[in-house]
Short mmCIF file of C-alpha atoms in Angstrom, two decimals:
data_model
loop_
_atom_site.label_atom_id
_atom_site.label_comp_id
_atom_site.label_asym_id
_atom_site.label_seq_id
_atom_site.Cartn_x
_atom_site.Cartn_y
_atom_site.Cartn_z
CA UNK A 1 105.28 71.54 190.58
CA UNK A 2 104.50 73.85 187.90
CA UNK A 3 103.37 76.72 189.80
CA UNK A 4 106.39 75.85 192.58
CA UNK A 5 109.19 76.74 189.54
CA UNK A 6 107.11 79.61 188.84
CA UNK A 7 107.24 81.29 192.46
CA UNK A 8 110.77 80.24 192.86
CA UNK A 9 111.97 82.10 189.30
CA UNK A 10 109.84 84.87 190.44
CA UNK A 11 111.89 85.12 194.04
CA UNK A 12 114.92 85.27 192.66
CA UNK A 13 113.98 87.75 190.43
CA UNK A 14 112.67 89.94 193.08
CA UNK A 15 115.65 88.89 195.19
CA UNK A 16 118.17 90.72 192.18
CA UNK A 17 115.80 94.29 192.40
CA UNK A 18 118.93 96.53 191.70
CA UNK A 19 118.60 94.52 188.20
CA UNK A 20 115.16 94.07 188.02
CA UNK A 21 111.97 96.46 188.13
CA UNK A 22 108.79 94.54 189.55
CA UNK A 23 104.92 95.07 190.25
CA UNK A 24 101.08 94.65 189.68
CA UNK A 25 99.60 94.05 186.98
CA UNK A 26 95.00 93.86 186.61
CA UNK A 27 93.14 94.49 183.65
CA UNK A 28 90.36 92.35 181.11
CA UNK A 29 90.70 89.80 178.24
CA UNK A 30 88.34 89.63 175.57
CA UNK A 31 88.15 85.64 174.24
CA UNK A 32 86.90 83.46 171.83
CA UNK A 33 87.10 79.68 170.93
CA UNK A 34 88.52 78.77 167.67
CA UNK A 35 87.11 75.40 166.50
CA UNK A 36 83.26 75.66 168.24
CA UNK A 37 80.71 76.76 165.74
CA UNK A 38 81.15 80.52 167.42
CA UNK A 39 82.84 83.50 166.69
CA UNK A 40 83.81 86.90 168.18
CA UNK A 41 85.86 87.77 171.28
CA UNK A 42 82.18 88.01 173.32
CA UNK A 43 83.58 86.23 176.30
CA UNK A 44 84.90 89.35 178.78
CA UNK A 45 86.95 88.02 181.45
CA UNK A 46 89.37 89.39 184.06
CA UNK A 47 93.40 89.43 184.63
CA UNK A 48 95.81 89.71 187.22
CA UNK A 49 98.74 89.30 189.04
CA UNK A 50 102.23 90.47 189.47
CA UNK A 51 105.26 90.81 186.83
CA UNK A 52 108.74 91.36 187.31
CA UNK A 53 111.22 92.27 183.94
CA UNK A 54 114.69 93.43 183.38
CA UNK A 55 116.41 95.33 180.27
CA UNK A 56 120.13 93.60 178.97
CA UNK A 57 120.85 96.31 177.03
CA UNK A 58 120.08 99.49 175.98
CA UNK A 59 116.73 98.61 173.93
CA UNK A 60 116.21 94.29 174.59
CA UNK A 61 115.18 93.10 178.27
CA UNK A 62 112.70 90.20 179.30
CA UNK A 63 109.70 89.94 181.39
CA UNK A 64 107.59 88.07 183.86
CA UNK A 65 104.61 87.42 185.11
CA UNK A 66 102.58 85.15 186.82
CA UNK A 67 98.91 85.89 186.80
CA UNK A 68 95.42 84.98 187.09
CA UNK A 69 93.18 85.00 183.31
CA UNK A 70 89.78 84.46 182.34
CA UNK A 71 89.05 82.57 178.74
CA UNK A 72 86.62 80.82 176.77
CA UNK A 73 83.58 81.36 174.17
CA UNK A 74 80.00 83.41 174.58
CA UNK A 75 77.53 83.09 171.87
CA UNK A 76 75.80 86.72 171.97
CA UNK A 77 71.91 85.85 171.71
CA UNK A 78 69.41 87.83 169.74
CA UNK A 79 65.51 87.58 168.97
CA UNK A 80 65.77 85.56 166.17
CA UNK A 81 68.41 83.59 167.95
CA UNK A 82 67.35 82.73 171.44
CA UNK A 83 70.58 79.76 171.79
CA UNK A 84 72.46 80.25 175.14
CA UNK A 85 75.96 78.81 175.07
CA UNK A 86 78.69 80.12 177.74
CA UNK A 87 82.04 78.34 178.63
CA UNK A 88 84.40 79.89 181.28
CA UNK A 89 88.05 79.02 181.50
CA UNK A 90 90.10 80.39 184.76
CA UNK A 91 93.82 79.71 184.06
CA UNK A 92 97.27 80.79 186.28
CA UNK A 93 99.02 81.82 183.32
CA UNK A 94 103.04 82.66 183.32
CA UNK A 95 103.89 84.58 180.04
CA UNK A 96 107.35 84.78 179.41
CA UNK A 97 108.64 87.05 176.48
CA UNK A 98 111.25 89.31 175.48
CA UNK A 99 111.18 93.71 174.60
CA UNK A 100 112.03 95.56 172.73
CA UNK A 101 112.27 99.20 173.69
CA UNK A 102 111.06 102.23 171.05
CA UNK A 103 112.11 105.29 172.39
CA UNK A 104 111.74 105.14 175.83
CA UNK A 105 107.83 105.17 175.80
CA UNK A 106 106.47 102.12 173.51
CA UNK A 107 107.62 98.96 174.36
CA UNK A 108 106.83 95.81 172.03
CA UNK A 109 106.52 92.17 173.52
CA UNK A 110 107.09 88.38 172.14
CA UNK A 111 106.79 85.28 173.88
CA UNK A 112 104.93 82.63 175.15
CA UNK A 113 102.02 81.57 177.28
CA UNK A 114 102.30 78.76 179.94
CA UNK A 115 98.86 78.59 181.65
CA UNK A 116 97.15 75.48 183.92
CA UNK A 117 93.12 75.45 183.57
CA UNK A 118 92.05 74.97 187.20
CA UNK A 119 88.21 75.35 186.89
CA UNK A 120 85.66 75.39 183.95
CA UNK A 121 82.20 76.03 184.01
CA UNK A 122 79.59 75.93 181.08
CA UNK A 123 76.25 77.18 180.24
CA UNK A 124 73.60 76.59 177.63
CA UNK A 125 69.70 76.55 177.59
CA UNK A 126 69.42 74.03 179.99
CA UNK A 127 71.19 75.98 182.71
CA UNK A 128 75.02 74.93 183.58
CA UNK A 129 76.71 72.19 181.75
CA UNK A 130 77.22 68.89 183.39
CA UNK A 131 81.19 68.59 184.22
CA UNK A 132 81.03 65.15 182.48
CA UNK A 133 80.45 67.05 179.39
CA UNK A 134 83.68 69.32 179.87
CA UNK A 135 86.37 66.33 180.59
CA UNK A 136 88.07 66.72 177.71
CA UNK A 137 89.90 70.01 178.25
CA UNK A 138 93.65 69.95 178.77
CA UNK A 139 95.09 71.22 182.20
CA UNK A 140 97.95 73.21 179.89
CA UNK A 141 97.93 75.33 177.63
CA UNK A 142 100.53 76.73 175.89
CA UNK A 143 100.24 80.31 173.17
CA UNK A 144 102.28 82.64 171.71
CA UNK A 145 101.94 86.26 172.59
CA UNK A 146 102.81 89.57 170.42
CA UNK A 147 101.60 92.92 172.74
CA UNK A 148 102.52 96.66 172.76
CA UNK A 149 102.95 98.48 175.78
CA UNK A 150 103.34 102.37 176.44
CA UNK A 151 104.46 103.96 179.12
CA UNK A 152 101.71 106.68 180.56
CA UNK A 153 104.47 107.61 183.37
CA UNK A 154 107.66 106.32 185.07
CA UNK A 155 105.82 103.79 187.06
CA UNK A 156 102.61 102.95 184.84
CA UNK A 157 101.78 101.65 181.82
CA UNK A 158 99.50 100.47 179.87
CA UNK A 159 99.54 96.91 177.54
CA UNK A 160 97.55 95.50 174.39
CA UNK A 161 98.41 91.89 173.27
CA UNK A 162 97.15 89.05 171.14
CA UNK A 163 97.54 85.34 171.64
CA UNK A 164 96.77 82.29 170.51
CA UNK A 165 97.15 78.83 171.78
CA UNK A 166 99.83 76.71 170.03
CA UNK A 167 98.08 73.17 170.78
CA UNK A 168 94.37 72.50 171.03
CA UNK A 169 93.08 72.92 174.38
CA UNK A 170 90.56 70.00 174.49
CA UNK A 171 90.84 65.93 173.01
CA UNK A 172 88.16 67.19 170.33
CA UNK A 173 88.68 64.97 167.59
CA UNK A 174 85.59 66.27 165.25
CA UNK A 175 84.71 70.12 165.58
CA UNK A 176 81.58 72.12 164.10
CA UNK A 177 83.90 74.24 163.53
CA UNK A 178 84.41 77.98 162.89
CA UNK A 179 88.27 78.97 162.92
CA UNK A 180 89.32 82.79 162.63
CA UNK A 181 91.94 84.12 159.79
CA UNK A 182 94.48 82.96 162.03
CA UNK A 183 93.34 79.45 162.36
CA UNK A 184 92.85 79.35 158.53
CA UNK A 185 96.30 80.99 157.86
CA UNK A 186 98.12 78.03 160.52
CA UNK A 187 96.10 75.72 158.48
CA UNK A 188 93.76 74.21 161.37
CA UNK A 189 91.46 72.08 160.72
CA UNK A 190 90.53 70.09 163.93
CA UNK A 191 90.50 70.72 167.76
CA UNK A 192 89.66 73.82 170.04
CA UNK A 193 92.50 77.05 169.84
CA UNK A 194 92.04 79.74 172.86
CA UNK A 195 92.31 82.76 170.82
CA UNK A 196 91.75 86.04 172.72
CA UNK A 197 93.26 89.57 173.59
CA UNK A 198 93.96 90.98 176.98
CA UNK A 199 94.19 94.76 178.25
CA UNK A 200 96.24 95.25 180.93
CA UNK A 201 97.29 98.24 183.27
CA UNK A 202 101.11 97.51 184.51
CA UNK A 203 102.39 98.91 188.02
CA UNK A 204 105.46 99.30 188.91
CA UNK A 205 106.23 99.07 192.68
CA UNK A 206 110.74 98.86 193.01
#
């Protein structure tokens, strides 16, 4: 159902293209799991998927996208520390957000983060997690999104932006746990918080 409203808003979007500029989107996120016992955005994943946005005035507009993004958590290992632990998050996200327009080439963006986890996989020492072990992670979650874009020509552009997750993301009552300035300026003091940063190149096809 939730990826049927999805298609649907984009269609009519695309179906409106005298109002509304559309495209491809790809690019990497950088992620991190606040609440383990980990820290740093060590996990690299990958992005992608297709956008479509519109401008209401002269400087505000929205956008659109439904795409594919890689989360989680990597511990990086070392010689003194020999500890593997890997988890791997694949969510259809659809970000929703409003622009803002800076002189025609820098574009700011606010919104949220609607994503469904459809597959998980973790790793540690012993070689991939047992799936009973990874139960406990919430099909949605929801985070807020603050990004820059700028416009490298009429039809490309590139994006920077920083979310976190509004909810935790698993039923974790009791965490190690390790929570970025963020976290500690929200005030969180239980549960799991995607927390990660995605690059993104934008394409603009009509």
């Amino acid at each position: 159902t939730y990826m049927m409203i999805a298609v649907l808003v984009l269609s009519c979007f695309a179906l409106s293209a005298q109002r509304f500029e559309g495209g491809l989107l790809a690019g990497i996120t950088a992620s991190q799991v606040d609440g383990d016992s980990y820290s740093g955005y060590n996990k690299i994943g990958l992005q992608g998927g297709v956008f479509v946005s519109t401008t209401f005035r002269k400087n505000f507009g929205a956008q659109m996208e439904i795409r594919y993004a890689g989360r989680g958590a990597q511990k990086l290992t070392t010689t003194d520390d020999t500890k593997v632990y890997k988890l791997a998050l694949h969510y259809i996200d659809l970000p929703l957000m409003a622009t803002y327009t800076l002189k025609k080439k820098v574009i700011f963006d606010l919104g949220i983060v609607p994503g469904y986890l459809f597959a998980k996989r973790g790793e540690d020492n012993d070689g991939r997690i047992p799936k009973e072990f990874l139960v406990d992670f919430k099909k949605i979650d929801i985070a807020w999104l603050a990004g820059v874009n700028y416009k490298i020509t009429d039809k490309l552009k590139a994006n920077l932006r920083y979310s976190y997750s509004l909810r935790s993301i698993n039923d974790f009552k009791d965490t190690f746990a390790y929570y970025s300035w963020i976290g500690n300026l929200l005030g969180y003091r239980t549960g799991d918080y995607n927390n990660y940063l995605t690059l993104g190149i934008y394409y603009q096809i009509y």
